[in-house]
């Protein structure tokens, strides 16, 4: 169900981008879902648009950083595209989302998510981020996520 919602949202996002008259400056998940009901676009097209539109990319990455389940799902689908720079930014956004919604991020685990993001703000050093990530992971009790949790904890410990 979540994957279908995320797909619907990103498809709508792509169409909102293509139809600038309908595009709010910062599309919400609901507005994207409404538009998605009317259009069909592939993930690669969405990734291309997000990669090329700096304002939209900033908005999408900010939403992913929040840890919102639908936006984390969007990130997981966009990571499957061929846009290397966008994938680096998405991995960093998911690493931040890990601190806020570890269970949601573990559901779509991507290998780079559990590594220290390249673009940590100056006030957040590596040790601080790791400590917060470890605490966030410790809060995950869902038995279905234990394997992903353990993989993530291993990456945090070893850096690989």
PDB file of C-alpha atoms in Angstrom:
ATOM      1  CA  UNK A   1       0.000   0.000   0.000  1.00  0.00           C
ATOM      2  CA  UNK A   2       2.767   2.458   0.887  1.00  0.00           C
ATOM      3  CA  UNK A   3       4.713   1.718  -2.289  1.00  0.00           C
ATOM      4  CA  UNK A   4       1.596   2.357  -4.397  1.00  0.00           C
ATOM      5  CA  UNK A   5       1.019   5.665  -2.611  1.00  0.00           C
ATOM      6  CA  UNK A   6       4.626   6.730  -3.184  1.00  0.00           C
ATOM      7  CA  UNK A   7       4.428   5.773  -6.849  1.00  0.00           C
ATOM      8  CA  UNK A   8       1.225   7.746  -7.221  1.00  0.00           C
ATOM      9  CA  UNK A   9       2.829  10.727  -5.534  1.00  0.00           C
ATOM     10  CA  UNK A  10       5.950  10.807  -7.706  1.00  0.00           C
ATOM     11  CA  UNK A  11       4.046  10.298 -10.909  1.00  0.00           C
ATOM     12  CA  UNK A  12       1.890  13.243  -9.937  1.00  0.00           C
ATOM     13  CA  UNK A  13       4.974  15.251  -9.058  1.00  0.00           C
ATOM     14  CA  UNK A  14       6.350  14.722 -12.529  1.00  0.00           C
ATOM     15  CA  UNK A  15       3.143  15.885 -14.114  1.00  0.00           C
ATOM     16  CA  UNK A  16       2.879  18.886 -11.834  1.00  0.00           C
ATOM     17  CA  UNK A  17       6.362  19.863 -12.947  1.00  0.00           C
ATOM     18  CA  UNK A  18       5.407  19.520 -16.588  1.00  0.00           C
ATOM     19  CA  UNK A  19       2.227  21.560 -16.108  1.00  0.00           C
ATOM     20  CA  UNK A  20       3.577  24.712 -14.516  1.00  0.00           C
ATOM     21  CA  UNK A  21       0.143  26.303 -14.271  1.00  0.00           C
ATOM     22  CA  UNK A  22      -0.852  23.551 -11.810  1.00  0.00           C
ATOM     23  CA  UNK A  23       2.448  23.416  -9.930  1.00  0.00           C
ATOM     24  CA  UNK A  24       2.522  24.946  -6.487  1.00  0.00           C
ATOM     25  CA  UNK A  25       5.930  26.256  -5.489  1.00  0.00           C
ATOM     26  CA  UNK A  26       6.213  23.445  -2.986  1.00  0.00           C
ATOM     27  CA  UNK A  27       3.936  20.552  -3.907  1.00  0.00           C
ATOM     28  CA  UNK A  28       2.401  18.605  -1.045  1.00  0.00           C
ATOM     29  CA  UNK A  29       1.910  14.873  -1.082  1.00  0.00           C
ATOM     30  CA  UNK A  30      -1.849  15.413  -1.474  1.00  0.00           C
ATOM     31  CA  UNK A  31      -1.527  17.743  -4.459  1.00  0.00           C
ATOM     32  CA  UNK A  32       0.878  15.340  -6.118  1.00  0.00           C
ATOM     33  CA  UNK A  33      -1.483  12.423  -5.508  1.00  0.00           C
ATOM     34  CA  UNK A  34      -4.419  14.346  -7.027  1.00  0.00           C
ATOM     35  CA  UNK A  35      -2.421  15.091 -10.146  1.00  0.00           C
ATOM     36  CA  UNK A  36      -1.168  11.505 -10.328  1.00  0.00           C
ATOM     37  CA  UNK A  37      -4.716  10.287 -10.754  1.00  0.00           C
ATOM     38  CA  UNK A  38      -4.849  12.155 -14.064  1.00  0.00           C
ATOM     39  CA  UNK A  39      -1.419  11.408 -15.614  1.00  0.00           C
ATOM     40  CA  UNK A  40       1.180   8.677 -16.211  1.00  0.00           C
ATOM     41  CA  UNK A  41       4.942   9.282 -16.161  1.00  0.00           C
ATOM     42  CA  UNK A  42       7.932   7.010 -15.504  1.00  0.00           C
ATOM     43  CA  UNK A  43      10.373   7.313 -12.604  1.00  0.00           C
ATOM     44  CA  UNK A  44      13.253   8.211 -14.882  1.00  0.00           C
ATOM     45  CA  UNK A  45      11.315  11.221 -16.156  1.00  0.00           C
ATOM     46  CA  UNK A  46      10.555  12.281 -12.600  1.00  0.00           C
ATOM     47  CA  UNK A  47      14.203  11.894 -11.587  1.00  0.00           C
ATOM     48  CA  UNK A  48      15.302  13.928 -14.595  1.00  0.00           C
ATOM     49  CA  UNK A  49      12.939  16.753 -13.698  1.00  0.00           C
ATOM     50  CA  UNK A  50      13.929  16.721 -10.022  1.00  0.00           C
ATOM     51  CA  UNK A  51      17.631  16.622 -10.935  1.00  0.00           C
ATOM     52  CA  UNK A  52      17.318  19.607 -13.284  1.00  0.00           C
ATOM     53  CA  UNK A  53      15.036  21.872 -11.235  1.00  0.00           C
ATOM     54  CA  UNK A  54      17.061  23.139  -8.263  1.00  0.00           C
ATOM     55  CA  UNK A  55      14.087  24.590  -6.401  1.00  0.00           C
ATOM     56  CA  UNK A  56      12.047  21.435  -6.796  1.00  0.00           C
ATOM     57  CA  UNK A  57      15.060  19.260  -5.884  1.00  0.00           C
ATOM     58  CA  UNK A  58      15.564  21.276  -2.698  1.00  0.00           C
ATOM     59  CA  UNK A  59      11.899  20.853  -1.801  1.00  0.00           C
ATOM     60  CA  UNK A  60      11.906  17.100  -2.479  1.00  0.00           C
ATOM     61  CA  UNK A  61      15.132  16.557  -0.512  1.00  0.00           C
ATOM     62  CA  UNK A  62      13.809  18.608   2.408  1.00  0.00           C
ATOM     63  CA  UNK A  63      10.649  16.516   2.495  1.00  0.00           C
ATOM     64  CA  UNK A  64      12.673  13.294   2.405  1.00  0.00           C
ATOM     65  CA  UNK A  65      14.869  14.551   5.269  1.00  0.00           C
ATOM     66  CA  UNK A  66      11.742  14.882   7.396  1.00  0.00           C
ATOM     67  CA  UNK A  67      11.349  11.107   7.403  1.00  0.00           C
ATOM     68  CA  UNK A  68       7.760  11.213   6.139  1.00  0.00           C
ATOM     69  CA  UNK A  69       6.895   7.686   4.958  1.00  0.00           C
ATOM     70  CA  UNK A  70       5.556   8.761   1.566  1.00  0.00           C
ATOM     71  CA  UNK A  71       8.613  10.885   0.806  1.00  0.00           C
ATOM     72  CA  UNK A  72      10.974   8.124   1.964  1.00  0.00           C
ATOM     73  CA  UNK A  73       9.160   5.884  -0.526  1.00  0.00           C
ATOM     74  CA  UNK A  74       9.698   8.489  -3.233  1.00  0.00           C
ATOM     75  CA  UNK A  75      13.409   8.527  -2.433  1.00  0.00           C
ATOM     76  CA  UNK A  76      13.642   4.754  -2.669  1.00  0.00           C
ATOM     77  CA  UNK A  77      12.125   4.823  -6.156  1.00  0.00           C
ATOM     78  CA  UNK A  78      14.256   7.745  -7.335  1.00  0.00           C
ATOM     79  CA  UNK A  79      17.395   5.913  -6.169  1.00  0.00           C
ATOM     80  CA  UNK A  80      16.704   3.296  -8.831  1.00  0.00           C
ATOM     81  CA  UNK A  81      17.322   5.825 -11.609  1.00  0.00           C
ATOM     82  CA  UNK A  82      20.629   6.596 -13.303  1.00  0.00           C
ATOM     83  CA  UNK A  83      21.230  10.103 -11.984  1.00  0.00           C
ATOM     84  CA  UNK A  84      24.417   9.730  -9.901  1.00  0.00           C
ATOM     85  CA  UNK A  85      24.457  13.250  -8.403  1.00  0.00           C
ATOM     86  CA  UNK A  86      20.789  13.043  -7.478  1.00  0.00           C
ATOM     87  CA  UNK A  87      21.389   9.612  -5.931  1.00  0.00           C
ATOM     88  CA  UNK A  88      24.129  11.048  -3.701  1.00  0.00           C
ATOM     89  CA  UNK A  89      21.774  13.775  -2.520  1.00  0.00           C
ATOM     90  CA  UNK A  90      18.953  11.284  -1.990  1.00  0.00           C
ATOM     91  CA  UNK A  91      21.224   9.013   0.064  1.00  0.00           C
ATOM     92  CA  UNK A  92      22.235  11.975   2.223  1.00  0.00           C
ATOM     93  CA  UNK A  93      18.600  12.988   2.669  1.00  0.00           C
ATOM     94  CA  UNK A  94      17.719   9.435   3.706  1.00  0.00           C
ATOM     95  CA  UNK A  95      20.624   9.435   6.168  1.00  0.00           C
ATOM     96  CA  UNK A  96      19.070  12.499   7.793  1.00  0.00           C
ATOM     97  CA  UNK A  97      15.620  10.875   7.653  1.00  0.00           C
ATOM     98  CA  UNK A  98      17.119   7.887   9.498  1.00  0.00           C
ATOM     99  CA  UNK A  99      17.483  10.128  12.553  1.00  0.00           C
ATOM    100  CA  UNK A 100      13.777  11.046  12.476  1.00  0.00           C
ATOM    101  CA  UNK A 101      12.043   7.920  11.178  1.00  0.00           C
ATOM    102  CA  UNK A 102      14.419   4.978  11.355  1.00  0.00           C
ATOM    103  CA  UNK A 103      11.754   2.335  10.739  1.00  0.00           C
ATOM    104  CA  UNK A 104      10.557   4.043   7.550  1.00  0.00           C
ATOM    105  CA  UNK A 105      14.109   4.328   6.242  1.00  0.00           C
ATOM    106  CA  UNK A 106      14.928   0.707   7.135  1.00  0.00           C
ATOM    107  CA  UNK A 107      11.918  -0.408   5.075  1.00  0.00           C
ATOM    108  CA  UNK A 108      13.624   0.952   1.950  1.00  0.00           C
ATOM    109  CA  UNK A 109      17.208   0.417   3.063  1.00  0.00           C
ATOM    110  CA  UNK A 110      19.801   1.573   0.565  1.00  0.00           C
ATOM    111  CA  UNK A 111      23.469   0.801   1.344  1.00  0.00           C
ATOM    112  CA  UNK A 112      24.557   4.451   1.503  1.00  0.00           C
ATOM    113  CA  UNK A 113      21.845   5.469   3.961  1.00  0.00           C
ATOM    114  CA  UNK A 114      23.708   4.193   7.011  1.00  0.00           C
ATOM    115  CA  UNK A 115      26.919   6.009   6.152  1.00  0.00           C
ATOM    116  CA  UNK A 116      27.708   9.469   7.422  1.00  0.00           C
ATOM    117  CA  UNK A 117      26.239  11.975   4.941  1.00  0.00           C
ATOM    118  CA  UNK A 118      28.780  13.991   2.959  1.00  0.00           C
ATOM    119  CA  UNK A 119      26.967  17.254   3.601  1.00  0.00           C
ATOM    120  CA  UNK A 120      26.533  17.368   7.364  1.00  0.00           C
ATOM    121  CA  UNK A 121      25.854  20.872   8.649  1.00  0.00           C
ATOM    122  CA  UNK A 122      28.806  22.453  10.522  1.00  0.00           C
ATOM    123  CA  UNK A 123      27.006  22.138  13.873  1.00  0.00           C
ATOM    124  CA  UNK A 124      26.668  18.370  13.445  1.00  0.00           C
ATOM    125  CA  UNK A 125      29.956  16.483  13.459  1.00  0.00           C
ATOM    126  CA  UNK A 126      30.397  12.846  12.477  1.00  0.00           C
ATOM    127  CA  UNK A 127      30.443  11.523  16.048  1.00  0.00           C
ATOM    128  CA  UNK A 128      27.242  13.412  16.851  1.00  0.00           C
ATOM    129  CA  UNK A 129      25.465  12.065  13.752  1.00  0.00           C
ATOM    130  CA  UNK A 130      26.581   8.491  14.516  1.00  0.00           C
ATOM    131  CA  UNK A 131      25.389   8.750  18.115  1.00  0.00           C
ATOM    132  CA  UNK A 132      21.976  10.021  16.975  1.00  0.00           C
ATOM    133  CA  UNK A 133      21.743   7.331  14.281  1.00  0.00           C
ATOM    134  CA  UNK A 134      22.582   4.588  16.783  1.00  0.00           C
ATOM    135  CA  UNK A 135      19.937   5.900  19.185  1.00  0.00           C
ATOM    136  CA  UNK A 136      17.365   6.069  16.385  1.00  0.00           C
ATOM    137  CA  UNK A 137      18.136   2.497  15.320  1.00  0.00           C
ATOM    138  CA  UNK A 138      17.919   1.290  18.922  1.00  0.00           C
ATOM    139  CA  UNK A 139      14.324   2.534  19.001  1.00  0.00           C
ATOM    140  CA  UNK A 140      13.273   0.194  16.173  1.00  0.00           C
ATOM    141  CA  UNK A 141      11.490  -2.832  17.641  1.00  0.00           C
ATOM    142  CA  UNK A 142       9.683  -4.113  14.528  1.00  0.00           C
ATOM    143  CA  UNK A 143      10.794  -7.733  14.104  1.00  0.00           C
ATOM    144  CA  UNK A 144      10.455  -7.506  10.310  1.00  0.00           C
ATOM    145  CA  UNK A 145      13.139  -4.805  10.270  1.00  0.00           C
ATOM    146  CA  UNK A 146      15.755  -6.500  12.453  1.00  0.00           C
ATOM    147  CA  UNK A 147      17.913  -7.721   9.543  1.00  0.00           C
ATOM    148  CA  UNK A 148      17.980  -4.248   7.961  1.00  0.00           C
ATOM    149  CA  UNK A 149      18.600  -2.719  11.387  1.00  0.00           C
ATOM    150  CA  UNK A 150      21.568  -5.030  11.969  1.00  0.00           C
ATOM    151  CA  UNK A 151      23.005  -4.235   8.523  1.00  0.00           C
ATOM    152  CA  UNK A 152      22.704  -0.539   9.227  1.00  0.00           C
ATOM    153  CA  UNK A 153      24.320  -0.890  12.661  1.00  0.00           C
ATOM    154  CA  UNK A 154      27.218  -2.800  11.053  1.00  0.00           C
ATOM    155  CA  UNK A 155      27.741  -0.012   8.529  1.00  0.00           C
ATOM    156  CA  UNK A 156      27.725   2.558  11.348  1.00  0.00           C
ATOM    157  CA  UNK A 157      30.382   0.579  13.238  1.00  0.00           C
ATOM    158  CA  UNK A 158      32.646  -0.243  10.305  1.00  0.00           C
ATOM    159  CA  UNK A 159      31.965   2.654   7.945  1.00  0.00           C
ATOM    160  CA  UNK A 160      31.360   0.146   5.107  1.00  0.00           C
TER     161      UNK A 160
END
